[in-house]
Amino acid sequence: MNSVAVPILAVLGPAAASAVEVEVAERVGAMAASAGWVVLTGGGPGVMEAACRGALEGGGVTVGVLPTAGPTEDYPNPWVQIPVFTGAGSARNAFNILSATLCVAIGGGHGTLSEIALALKNGKDVWCWRSWMIQPPPSSHPTVPRVFDDPEDLYQALASHFS
């Protein structure tokens, strides 16, 4: 856990998200906001936008760590309150992960996989819903993602973690 006064939930997931991924991300963002957590994403569309929308509608604060050096058509999404323009492309994933108290991956492609790997390498807790399932090799670091099949199980775990 990081030592900042306000805990930060990094929501990881694809820009091209399915309807159910959007629904889950929006609820996760709202839950984090109602618990007083900041919601941090990559600031783009899809899961990132849904998590920010849920957080903002829930009265929370949203941060988008963006791959671009300035605004573009997709970045930042309209629900990002605090845009951080990095111009770093996918390398911005490291800033997201290192700033997080907890990471939740919802769906995802290779970018999400890289974020999960960075989080695990840095000792961050990672919870996955319909995302990558990673098993470390024998005698490897014991940190592995916590995987959820049912979104209700994820919501219950988050509610317990946020309280």
Short mmCIF file of C-alpha atoms in Angstrom, two decimals:
data_model
loop_
_atom_site.label_atom_id
_atom_site.label_comp_id
_atom_site.label_asym_id
_atom_site.label_seq_id
_atom_site.Cartn_x
_atom_site.Cartn_y
_atom_site.Cartn_z
CA MET A 1 0.00 0.00 0.00
CA ASN A 2 1.31 3.44 -0.83
CA SER A 3 1.70 6.03 1.88
CA VAL A 4 -0.45 8.84 0.46
CA ALA A 5 -3.35 10.14 2.50
CA VAL A 6 -5.90 9.27 -0.17
CA PRO A 7 -5.87 5.72 -1.56
CA ILE A 8 -5.75 5.34 -5.33
CA LEU A 9 -7.52 2.67 -7.36
CA ALA A 10 -5.95 2.11 -10.78
CA VAL A 11 -8.56 0.65 -13.12
CA LEU A 12 -6.92 -1.18 -16.02
CA GLY A 13 -8.62 -2.35 -19.18
CA PRO A 14 -9.16 -1.98 -22.89
CA ALA A 15 -10.18 1.06 -24.89
CA ALA A 16 -12.32 -1.26 -27.03
CA ALA A 17 -14.41 -2.65 -24.17
CA SER A 18 -17.50 -4.82 -24.30
CA ALA A 19 -20.79 -3.61 -22.85
CA VAL A 20 -20.41 -5.82 -19.77
CA GLU A 21 -16.82 -4.60 -19.21
CA VAL A 22 -18.10 -1.02 -19.37
CA GLU A 23 -20.85 -1.85 -16.87
CA VAL A 24 -18.44 -3.47 -14.41
CA ALA A 25 -15.87 -0.67 -14.75
CA GLU A 26 -18.50 2.00 -14.11
CA ARG A 27 -19.67 0.27 -10.95
CA VAL A 28 -16.10 -0.29 -9.72
CA GLY A 29 -15.38 3.43 -10.25
CA ALA A 30 -18.53 4.41 -8.36
CA MET A 31 -17.68 2.07 -5.47
CA ALA A 32 -14.18 3.49 -5.18
CA ALA A 33 -15.47 7.05 -5.21
CA SER A 34 -18.08 6.38 -2.54
CA ALA A 35 -15.32 4.91 -0.36
CA GLY A 36 -13.18 8.05 -0.79
CA TRP A 37 -10.64 6.56 -3.19
CA VAL A 38 -9.23 8.43 -6.19
CA VAL A 39 -9.82 6.59 -9.48
CA LEU A 40 -6.81 6.60 -11.80
CA THR A 41 -6.91 5.30 -15.38
CA GLY A 42 -5.09 5.70 -18.66
CA GLY A 43 -7.65 8.41 -19.44
CA GLY A 44 -8.96 6.99 -22.71
CA PRO A 45 -12.19 5.36 -23.89
CA GLY A 46 -13.71 2.00 -22.94
CA VAL A 47 -12.99 0.65 -19.46
CA MET A 48 -11.02 3.79 -18.61
CA GLU A 49 -13.91 6.09 -19.51
CA ALA A 50 -16.49 3.94 -17.73
CA ALA A 51 -14.48 3.83 -14.49
CA CYS A 52 -14.02 7.60 -14.59
CA ARG A 53 -17.72 8.17 -15.31
CA GLY A 54 -18.74 5.95 -12.41
CA ALA A 55 -16.31 7.68 -10.07
CA LEU A 56 -17.29 11.19 -11.08
CA GLU A 57 -21.02 10.45 -10.91
CA GLY A 58 -20.33 8.93 -7.47
CA GLY A 59 -18.79 12.20 -6.27
CA GLY A 60 -15.18 11.09 -6.56
CA VAL A 61 -11.99 12.38 -8.12
CA THR A 62 -10.61 11.03 -11.41
CA VAL A 63 -7.09 11.18 -12.78
CA GLY A 64 -6.07 10.18 -16.29
CA VAL A 65 -2.40 9.50 -16.98
CA LEU A 66 -2.42 9.97 -20.73
CA PRO A 67 -0.16 8.55 -23.44
CA THR A 68 -0.36 11.78 -25.43
CA ALA A 69 1.44 15.13 -25.06
CA GLY A 70 -1.85 17.01 -25.40
CA PRO A 71 -5.56 16.49 -26.02
CA THR A 72 -6.62 14.24 -28.91
CA GLU A 73 -9.93 12.84 -30.10
CA ASP A 74 -9.82 9.96 -27.56
CA TYR A 75 -7.65 11.44 -24.79
CA PRO A 76 -8.66 12.52 -22.24
CA ASN A 77 -12.14 11.07 -22.00
CA PRO A 78 -14.78 13.59 -20.83
CA TRP A 79 -14.84 12.16 -17.30
CA VAL A 80 -11.18 12.79 -16.46
CA GLN A 81 -10.94 15.67 -13.98
CA ILE A 82 -7.15 15.75 -13.71
CA PRO A 83 -5.39 14.96 -17.00
CA VAL A 84 -1.68 14.20 -16.85
CA PHE A 85 -0.28 14.48 -20.39
CA THR A 86 2.92 12.44 -20.59
CA GLY A 87 3.67 12.05 -24.30
CA ALA A 88 5.10 8.70 -23.19
CA GLY A 89 2.79 6.32 -25.07
CA SER A 90 2.49 2.94 -23.36
CA ALA A 91 5.35 3.82 -21.02
CA ARG A 92 2.78 5.87 -19.09
CA ASN A 93 1.51 2.53 -17.71
CA ALA A 94 4.39 2.57 -15.23
CA PHE A 95 3.18 5.89 -13.78
CA ASN A 96 -0.33 4.48 -13.35
CA ILE A 97 0.87 1.37 -11.58
CA LEU A 98 3.44 3.03 -9.34
CA SER A 99 0.81 5.54 -8.17
CA ALA A 100 -1.78 2.89 -7.27
CA THR A 101 -2.77 1.46 -3.92
CA LEU A 102 -4.75 -1.33 -5.63
CA CYS A 103 -5.07 -2.29 -9.31
CA VAL A 104 -8.25 -3.78 -10.79
CA ALA A 105 -8.03 -5.18 -14.33
CA ILE A 106 -11.31 -5.49 -16.19
CA GLY A 107 -10.94 -7.40 -19.46
CA GLY A 108 -7.97 -6.24 -21.43
CA GLY A 109 -5.48 -6.83 -24.15
CA HIS A 110 -1.71 -6.73 -24.24
CA GLY A 111 -1.55 -3.23 -22.71
CA THR A 112 -3.52 -4.49 -19.71
CA LEU A 113 -1.23 -7.51 -19.47
CA SER A 114 1.81 -5.22 -19.36
CA GLU A 115 0.17 -3.21 -16.56
CA ILE A 116 -0.58 -6.37 -14.59
CA ALA A 117 3.04 -7.49 -14.97
CA LEU A 118 4.37 -4.09 -13.87
CA ALA A 119 2.06 -4.09 -10.86
CA LEU A 120 3.12 -7.57 -9.77
CA LYS A 121 6.79 -6.73 -10.29
CA ASN A 122 6.31 -3.73 -7.98
CA GLY A 123 4.46 -5.68 -5.29
CA LYS A 124 1.04 -4.15 -5.99
CA ASP A 125 -2.15 -6.06 -5.37
CA VAL A 126 -3.92 -6.89 -8.64
CA TRP A 127 -7.50 -8.07 -8.90
CA CYS A 128 -8.72 -9.34 -12.28
CA TRP A 129 -12.23 -9.71 -13.65
CA ARG A 130 -12.35 -11.43 -17.03
CA SER A 131 -8.75 -10.46 -17.58
CA TRP A 132 -5.43 -12.25 -17.83
CA MET A 133 -4.86 -15.20 -15.49
CA ILE A 134 -1.20 -15.42 -14.61
CA GLN A 135 0.56 -18.26 -12.84
CA PRO A 136 4.16 -17.58 -11.82
CA PRO A 137 6.81 -20.18 -12.50
CA PRO A 138 7.97 -22.38 -9.58
CA SER A 139 10.14 -20.62 -6.98
CA SER A 140 9.08 -17.26 -8.36
CA HIS A 141 7.72 -14.24 -6.53
CA PRO A 142 4.57 -15.31 -4.67
CA THR A 143 2.46 -12.31 -5.78
CA VAL A 144 -0.26 -13.36 -8.20
CA PRO A 145 -3.45 -11.61 -9.29
CA ARG A 146 -6.67 -12.31 -7.45
CA VAL A 147 -9.11 -13.52 -10.12
CA PHE A 148 -12.89 -13.11 -10.07
CA ASP A 149 -15.43 -14.81 -12.34
CA ASP A 150 -18.61 -13.22 -10.99
CA PRO A 151 -18.72 -9.40 -10.84
CA GLU A 152 -20.71 -9.62 -7.58
CA ASP A 153 -17.72 -11.39 -5.97
CA LEU A 154 -15.49 -8.53 -7.16
CA TYR A 155 -17.92 -5.91 -5.80
CA GLN A 156 -18.09 -7.66 -2.40
CA ALA A 157 -14.31 -7.93 -2.18
CA LEU A 158 -13.94 -4.25 -3.09
CA ALA A 159 -16.57 -3.23 -0.53
CA SER A 160 -14.63 -5.09 2.16
CA HIS A 161 -11.30 -3.67 0.98
CA PHE A 162 -12.60 -0.09 0.80
CA SER A 163 -14.06 -0.20 4.32
#
